[in-house]
mmCIF file of C-alpha atoms in Angstrom:
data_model
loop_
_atom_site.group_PDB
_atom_site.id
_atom_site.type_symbol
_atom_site.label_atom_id
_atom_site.label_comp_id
_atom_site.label_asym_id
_atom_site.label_seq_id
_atom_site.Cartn_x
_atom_site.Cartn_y
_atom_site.Cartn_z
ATOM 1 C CA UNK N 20 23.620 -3.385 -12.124
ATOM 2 C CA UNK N 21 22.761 -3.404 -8.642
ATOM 3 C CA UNK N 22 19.893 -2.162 -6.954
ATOM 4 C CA UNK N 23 19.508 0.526 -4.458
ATOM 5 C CA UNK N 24 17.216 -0.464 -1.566
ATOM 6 C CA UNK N 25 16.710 1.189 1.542
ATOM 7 C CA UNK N 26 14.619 -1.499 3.632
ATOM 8 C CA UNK N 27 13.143 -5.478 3.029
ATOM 9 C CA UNK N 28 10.756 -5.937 6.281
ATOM 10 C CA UNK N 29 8.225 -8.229 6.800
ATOM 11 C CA UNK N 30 5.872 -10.642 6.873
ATOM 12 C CA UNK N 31 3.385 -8.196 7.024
ATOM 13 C CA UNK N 32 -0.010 -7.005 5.741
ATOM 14 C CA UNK N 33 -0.103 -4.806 2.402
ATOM 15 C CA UNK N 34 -2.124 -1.545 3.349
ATOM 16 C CA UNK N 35 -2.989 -0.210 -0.200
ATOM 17 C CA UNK N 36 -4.246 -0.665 -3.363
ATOM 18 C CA UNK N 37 -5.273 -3.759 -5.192
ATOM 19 C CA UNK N 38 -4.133 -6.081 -2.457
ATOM 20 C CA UNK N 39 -4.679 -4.322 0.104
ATOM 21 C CA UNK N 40 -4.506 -6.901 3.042
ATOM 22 C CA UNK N 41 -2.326 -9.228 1.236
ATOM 23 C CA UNK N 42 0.135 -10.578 3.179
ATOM 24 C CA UNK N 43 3.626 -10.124 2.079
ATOM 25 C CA UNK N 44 7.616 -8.764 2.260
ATOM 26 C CA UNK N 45 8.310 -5.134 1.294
ATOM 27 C CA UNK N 46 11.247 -4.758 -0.817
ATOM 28 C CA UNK N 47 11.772 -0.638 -0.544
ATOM 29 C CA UNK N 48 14.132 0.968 -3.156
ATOM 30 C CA UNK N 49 15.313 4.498 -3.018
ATOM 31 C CA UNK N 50 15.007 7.187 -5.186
ATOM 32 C CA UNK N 51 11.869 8.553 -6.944
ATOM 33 C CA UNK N 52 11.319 11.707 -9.929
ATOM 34 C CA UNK N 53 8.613 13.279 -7.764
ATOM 35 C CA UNK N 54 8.613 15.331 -4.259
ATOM 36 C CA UNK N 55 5.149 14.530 -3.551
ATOM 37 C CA UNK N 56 3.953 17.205 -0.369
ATOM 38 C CA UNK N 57 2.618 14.858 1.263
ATOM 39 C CA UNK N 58 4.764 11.996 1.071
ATOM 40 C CA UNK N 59 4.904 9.234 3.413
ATOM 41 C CA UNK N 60 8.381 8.047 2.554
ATOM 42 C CA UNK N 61 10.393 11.328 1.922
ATOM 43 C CA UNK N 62 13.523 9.473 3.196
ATOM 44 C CA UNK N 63 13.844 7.907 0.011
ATOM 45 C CA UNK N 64 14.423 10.237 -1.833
ATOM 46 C CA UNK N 65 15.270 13.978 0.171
ATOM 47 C CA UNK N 66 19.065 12.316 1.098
ATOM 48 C CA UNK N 67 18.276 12.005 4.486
ATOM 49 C CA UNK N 68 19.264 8.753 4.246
ATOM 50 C CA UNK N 69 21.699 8.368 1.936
ATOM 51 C CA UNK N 70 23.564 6.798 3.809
ATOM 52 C CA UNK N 71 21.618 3.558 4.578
ATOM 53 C CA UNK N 72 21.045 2.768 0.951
ATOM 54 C CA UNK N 73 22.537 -0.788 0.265
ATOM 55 C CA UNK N 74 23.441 -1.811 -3.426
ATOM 56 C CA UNK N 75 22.173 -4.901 -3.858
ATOM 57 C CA UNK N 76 22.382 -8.051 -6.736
ATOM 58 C CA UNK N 77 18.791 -9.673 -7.239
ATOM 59 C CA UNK N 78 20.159 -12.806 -5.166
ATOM 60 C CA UNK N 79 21.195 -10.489 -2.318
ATOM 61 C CA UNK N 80 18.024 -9.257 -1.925
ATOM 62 C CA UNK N 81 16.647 -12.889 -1.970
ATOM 63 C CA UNK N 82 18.532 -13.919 1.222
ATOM 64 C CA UNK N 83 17.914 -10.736 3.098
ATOM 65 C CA UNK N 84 13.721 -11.565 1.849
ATOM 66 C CA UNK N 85 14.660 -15.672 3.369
ATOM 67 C CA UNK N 86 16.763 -13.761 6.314
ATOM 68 C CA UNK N 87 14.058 -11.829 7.381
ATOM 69 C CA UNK N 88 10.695 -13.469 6.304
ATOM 70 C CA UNK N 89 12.141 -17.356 6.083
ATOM 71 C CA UNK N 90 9.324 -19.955 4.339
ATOM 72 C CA UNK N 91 6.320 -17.693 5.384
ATOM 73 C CA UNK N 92 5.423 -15.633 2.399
ATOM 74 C CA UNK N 93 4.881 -16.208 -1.078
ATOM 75 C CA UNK N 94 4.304 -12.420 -1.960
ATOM 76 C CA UNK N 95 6.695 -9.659 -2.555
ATOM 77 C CA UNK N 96 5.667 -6.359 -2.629
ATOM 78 C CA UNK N 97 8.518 -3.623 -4.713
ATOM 79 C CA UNK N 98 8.314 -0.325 -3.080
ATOM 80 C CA UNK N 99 9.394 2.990 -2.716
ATOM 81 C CA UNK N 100 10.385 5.932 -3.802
ATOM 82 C CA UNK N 101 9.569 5.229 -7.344
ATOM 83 C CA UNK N 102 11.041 1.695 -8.348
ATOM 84 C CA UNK N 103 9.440 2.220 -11.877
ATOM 85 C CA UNK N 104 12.924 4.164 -12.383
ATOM 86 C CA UNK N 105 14.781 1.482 -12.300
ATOM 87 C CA UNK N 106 15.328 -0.095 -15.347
ATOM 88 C CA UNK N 107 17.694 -3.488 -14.187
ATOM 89 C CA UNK N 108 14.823 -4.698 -11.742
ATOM 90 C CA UNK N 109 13.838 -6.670 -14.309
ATOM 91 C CA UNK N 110 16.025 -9.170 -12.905
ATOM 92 C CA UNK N 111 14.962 -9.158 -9.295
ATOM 93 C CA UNK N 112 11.546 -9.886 -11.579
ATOM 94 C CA UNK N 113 12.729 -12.599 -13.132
ATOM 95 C CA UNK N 114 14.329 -14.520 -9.538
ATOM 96 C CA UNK N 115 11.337 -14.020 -7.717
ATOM 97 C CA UNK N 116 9.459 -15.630 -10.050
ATOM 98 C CA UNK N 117 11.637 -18.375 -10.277
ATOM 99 C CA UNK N 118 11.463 -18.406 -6.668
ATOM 100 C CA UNK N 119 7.521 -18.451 -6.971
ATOM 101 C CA UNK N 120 6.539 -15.358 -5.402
ATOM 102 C CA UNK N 121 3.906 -13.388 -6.531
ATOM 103 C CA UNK N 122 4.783 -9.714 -7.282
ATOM 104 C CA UNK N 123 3.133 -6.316 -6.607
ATOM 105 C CA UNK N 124 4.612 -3.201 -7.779
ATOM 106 C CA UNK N 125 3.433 0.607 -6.900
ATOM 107 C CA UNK N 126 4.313 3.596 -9.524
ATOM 108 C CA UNK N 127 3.056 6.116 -10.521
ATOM 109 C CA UNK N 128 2.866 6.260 -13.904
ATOM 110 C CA UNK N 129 6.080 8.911 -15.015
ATOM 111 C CA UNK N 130 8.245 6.035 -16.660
ATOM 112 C CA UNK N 131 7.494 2.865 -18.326
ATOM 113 C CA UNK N 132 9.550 -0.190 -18.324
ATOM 114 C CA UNK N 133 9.303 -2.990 -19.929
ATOM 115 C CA UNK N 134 8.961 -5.662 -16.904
ATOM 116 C CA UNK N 135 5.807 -4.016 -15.660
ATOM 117 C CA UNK N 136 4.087 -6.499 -18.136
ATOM 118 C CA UNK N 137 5.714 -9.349 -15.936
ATOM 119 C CA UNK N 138 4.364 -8.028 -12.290
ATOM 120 C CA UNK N 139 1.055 -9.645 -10.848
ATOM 121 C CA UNK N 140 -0.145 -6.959 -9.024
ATOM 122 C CA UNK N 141 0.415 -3.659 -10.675
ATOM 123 C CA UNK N 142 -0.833 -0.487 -9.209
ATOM 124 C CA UNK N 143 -0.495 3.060 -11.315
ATOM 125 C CA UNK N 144 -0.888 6.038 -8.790
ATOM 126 C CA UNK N 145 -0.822 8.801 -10.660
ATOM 127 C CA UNK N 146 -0.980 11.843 -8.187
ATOM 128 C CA UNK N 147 -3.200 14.384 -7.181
ATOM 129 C CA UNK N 148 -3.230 18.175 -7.053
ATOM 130 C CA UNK N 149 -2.641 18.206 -3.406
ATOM 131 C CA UNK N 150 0.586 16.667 -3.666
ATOM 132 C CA UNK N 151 1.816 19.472 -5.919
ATOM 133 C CA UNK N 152 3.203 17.607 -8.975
ATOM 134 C CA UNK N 153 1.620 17.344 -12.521
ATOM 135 C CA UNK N 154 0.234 14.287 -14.089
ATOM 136 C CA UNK N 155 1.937 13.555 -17.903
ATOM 137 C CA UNK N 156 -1.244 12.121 -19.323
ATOM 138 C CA UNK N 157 0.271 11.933 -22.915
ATOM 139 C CA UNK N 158 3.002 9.495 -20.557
ATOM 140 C CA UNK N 159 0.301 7.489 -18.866
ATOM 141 C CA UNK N 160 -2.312 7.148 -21.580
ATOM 142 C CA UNK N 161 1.495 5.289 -23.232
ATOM 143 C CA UNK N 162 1.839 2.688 -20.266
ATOM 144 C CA UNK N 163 -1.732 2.374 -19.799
ATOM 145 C CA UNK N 164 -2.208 1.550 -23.814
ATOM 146 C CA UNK N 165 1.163 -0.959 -23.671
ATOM 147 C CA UNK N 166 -0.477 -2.916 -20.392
ATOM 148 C CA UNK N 167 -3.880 -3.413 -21.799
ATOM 149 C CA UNK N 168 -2.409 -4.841 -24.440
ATOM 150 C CA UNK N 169 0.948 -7.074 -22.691
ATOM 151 C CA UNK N 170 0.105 -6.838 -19.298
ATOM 152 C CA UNK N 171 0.530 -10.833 -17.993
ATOM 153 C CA UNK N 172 -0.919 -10.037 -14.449
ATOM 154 C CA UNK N 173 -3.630 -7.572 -13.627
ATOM 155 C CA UNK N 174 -3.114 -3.805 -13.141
ATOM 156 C CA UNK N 175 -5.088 -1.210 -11.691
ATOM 157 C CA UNK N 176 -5.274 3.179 -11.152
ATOM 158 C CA UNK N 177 -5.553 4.377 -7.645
ATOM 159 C CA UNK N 178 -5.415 7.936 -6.442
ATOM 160 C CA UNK N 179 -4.979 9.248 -3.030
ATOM 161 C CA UNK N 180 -7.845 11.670 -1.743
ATOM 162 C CA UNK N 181 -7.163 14.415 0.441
ATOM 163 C CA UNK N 182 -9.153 17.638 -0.536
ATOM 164 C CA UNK N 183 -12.575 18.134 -3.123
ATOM 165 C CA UNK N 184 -9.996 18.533 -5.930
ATOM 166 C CA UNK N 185 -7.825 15.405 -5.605
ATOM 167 C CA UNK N 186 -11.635 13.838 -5.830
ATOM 168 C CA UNK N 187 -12.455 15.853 -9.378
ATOM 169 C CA UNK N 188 -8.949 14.654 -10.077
ATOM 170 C CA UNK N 189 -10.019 11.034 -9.550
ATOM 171 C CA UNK N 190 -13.512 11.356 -11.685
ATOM 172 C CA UNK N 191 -11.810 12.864 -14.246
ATOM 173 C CA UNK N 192 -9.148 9.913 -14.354
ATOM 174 C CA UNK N 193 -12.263 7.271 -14.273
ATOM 175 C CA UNK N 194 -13.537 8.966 -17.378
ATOM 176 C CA UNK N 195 -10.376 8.927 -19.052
ATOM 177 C CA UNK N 196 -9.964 5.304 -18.124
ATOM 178 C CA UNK N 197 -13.106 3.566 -17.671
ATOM 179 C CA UNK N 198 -11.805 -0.055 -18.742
ATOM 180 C CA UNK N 199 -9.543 0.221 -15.805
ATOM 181 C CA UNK N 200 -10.183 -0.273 -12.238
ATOM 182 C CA UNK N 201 -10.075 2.217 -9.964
ATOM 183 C CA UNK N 202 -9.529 2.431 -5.957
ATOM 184 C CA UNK N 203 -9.735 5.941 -3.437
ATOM 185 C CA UNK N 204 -7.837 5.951 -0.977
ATOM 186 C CA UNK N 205 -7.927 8.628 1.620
ATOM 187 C CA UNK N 206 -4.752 10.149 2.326
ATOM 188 C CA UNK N 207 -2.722 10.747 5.648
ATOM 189 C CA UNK N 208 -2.232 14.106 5.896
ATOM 190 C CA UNK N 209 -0.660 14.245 9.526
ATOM 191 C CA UNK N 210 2.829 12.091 9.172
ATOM 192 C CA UNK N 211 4.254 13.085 12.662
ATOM 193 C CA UNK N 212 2.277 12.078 14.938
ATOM 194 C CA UNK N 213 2.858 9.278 17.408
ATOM 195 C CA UNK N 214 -0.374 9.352 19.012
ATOM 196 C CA UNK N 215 -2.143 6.640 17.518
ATOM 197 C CA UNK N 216 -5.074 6.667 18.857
ATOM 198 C CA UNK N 217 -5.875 10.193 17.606
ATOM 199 C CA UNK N 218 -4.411 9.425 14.449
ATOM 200 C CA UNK N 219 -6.826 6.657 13.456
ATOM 201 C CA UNK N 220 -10.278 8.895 14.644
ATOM 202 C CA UNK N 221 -8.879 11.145 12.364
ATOM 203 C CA UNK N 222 -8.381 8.946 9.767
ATOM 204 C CA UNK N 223 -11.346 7.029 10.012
ATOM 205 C CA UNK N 224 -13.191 10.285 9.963
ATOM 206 C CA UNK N 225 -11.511 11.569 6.708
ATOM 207 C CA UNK N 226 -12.645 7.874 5.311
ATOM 208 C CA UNK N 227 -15.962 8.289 6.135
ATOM 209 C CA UNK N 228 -15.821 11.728 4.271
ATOM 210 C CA UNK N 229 -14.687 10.601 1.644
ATOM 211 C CA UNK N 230 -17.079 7.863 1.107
ATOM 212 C CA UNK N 231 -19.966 10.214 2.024
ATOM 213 C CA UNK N 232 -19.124 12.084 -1.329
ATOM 214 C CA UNK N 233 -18.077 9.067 -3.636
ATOM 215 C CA UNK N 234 -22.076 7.710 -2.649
ATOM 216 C CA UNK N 235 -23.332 10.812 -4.049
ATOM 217 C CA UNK N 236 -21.029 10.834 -7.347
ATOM 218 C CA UNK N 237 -23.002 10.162 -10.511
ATOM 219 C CA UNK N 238 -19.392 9.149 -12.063
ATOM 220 C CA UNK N 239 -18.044 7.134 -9.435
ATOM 221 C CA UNK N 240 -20.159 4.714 -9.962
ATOM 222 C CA UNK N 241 -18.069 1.206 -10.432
ATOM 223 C CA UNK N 242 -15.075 1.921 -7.529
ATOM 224 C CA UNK N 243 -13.908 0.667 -4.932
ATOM 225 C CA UNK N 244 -13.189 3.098 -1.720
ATOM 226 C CA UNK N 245 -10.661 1.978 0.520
ATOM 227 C CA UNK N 246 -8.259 3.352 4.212
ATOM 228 C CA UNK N 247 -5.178 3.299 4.717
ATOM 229 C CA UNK N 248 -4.934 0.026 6.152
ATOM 230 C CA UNK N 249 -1.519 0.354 7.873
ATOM 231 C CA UNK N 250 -2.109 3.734 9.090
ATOM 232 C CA UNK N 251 -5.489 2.439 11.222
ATOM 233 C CA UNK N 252 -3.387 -0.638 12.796
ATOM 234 C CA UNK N 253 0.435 0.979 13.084
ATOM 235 C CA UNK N 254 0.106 4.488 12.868
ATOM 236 C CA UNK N 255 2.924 6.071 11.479
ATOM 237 C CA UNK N 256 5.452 3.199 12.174
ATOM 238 C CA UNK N 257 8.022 2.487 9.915
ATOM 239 C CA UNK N 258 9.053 -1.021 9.138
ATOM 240 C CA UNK N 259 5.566 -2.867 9.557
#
């Protein structure tokens, strides 16, 4: 089965997460089970572009990685959308590790497959109440269970912050999975602007919120509280 993917760009700097100024190629697939609010990458799923989805064999997508990125990365980062949807990727898995790339992989926690046990860098990112959807706990206390016990690479919860509840959101998610390591990341929560200059005082002001009341949590004790790293150097650039 081929796989639908929207954009491969890069060598670049990851933004989020776990590896969060890793460098690395972005492999982003379309398609996703959630209509987050606040979603950075609507286009992958609302249709808007439908039409620039390519379907594309695992060694496909290896060229267009070489085309674009040639010998200068050793990281792939899987993207999206939701890619944990797709149930084939194990494939593209499999080549890139025979190709000797190091894999990170974003989801957030709706589906489980299989392969996750196989990807280096796995980030669950369950989401908040501000982004309007609901969190299957009974589904993610599953994947959660299966990795601790499988998982061949590391894996790791993050949640985006943009209000006081996404933040009780996040404790309560620490205390339901202390053994697991846990990043805050403060959201973006103006996606059309191109002024970005403005955009990153904003931002940097929202960060410094937000780790103004993680230092007085009594829970949040063992975190890590990061910005949106991509926002602060491209603004809301696509492709980078």
């Amino acid at each position: 089965m081929k796989i639908p993917v929207l954009e491969i760009f890069g060598p670049t700097i990851q933004g989020e997460g776990m590896v969060i100024g890793r460098k690395t190629m972005f492999i982003r697939t379309a398609g996703c089970d959630y209509s987050c609010s606040w979603c950075d990458s609507k286009f992958t799923w609302d249709g808007s572009e439908k039409s620039n989805i390519q379907l594309l064999e695992p060694e496909e997508i290896w060229e267009a990685l070489t085309e674009e990125g040639g010998d200068r990365f050793g990281h792939v980062t899987i993207s999206g959308g939701n890619p944990g949807l797709l149930a084939h990727l194990n494939e593209l898995v499999k080549l890139l590790h025979e190709k000797n790339m190091n894999i990170a992989l974003e989801t957030q926690g709706s589906k489980w497959q299989p392969w996750f046990i196989d990807i280096d860098d796995l980030t669950l990112s369950p989401k908040p109440p501000s982004s309007g959807m609901q969190t299957n706990f009974e589904k993610l206390d599953q994947i959660i269970d299966r990795l601790r016990q499988d998982q061949n690479g590391t894996f790791s919860l993050k949640v985006v912050i943009f209000n006081e509840d996404d933040l009780t959101y996040a404790v309560n998610m620490h205390q339901r999975y202390p053994d697991v390591e846990l990043f805050l990341q403060v959201g973006n929560d103006d996606l059309e602007t191109m002024n970005n200059e403005k955009l990153l005082g904003h931002m940097l002001r929202n960060y410094e919120q937000l780790i103004d009341l993680v230092m007085e949590s009594h829970v949040l004790k063992d975190v890590r509280v990061l910005p949106q790293l991509h926002t602060y150097l491209w603004g809301n650039k696509r492709g980078v």
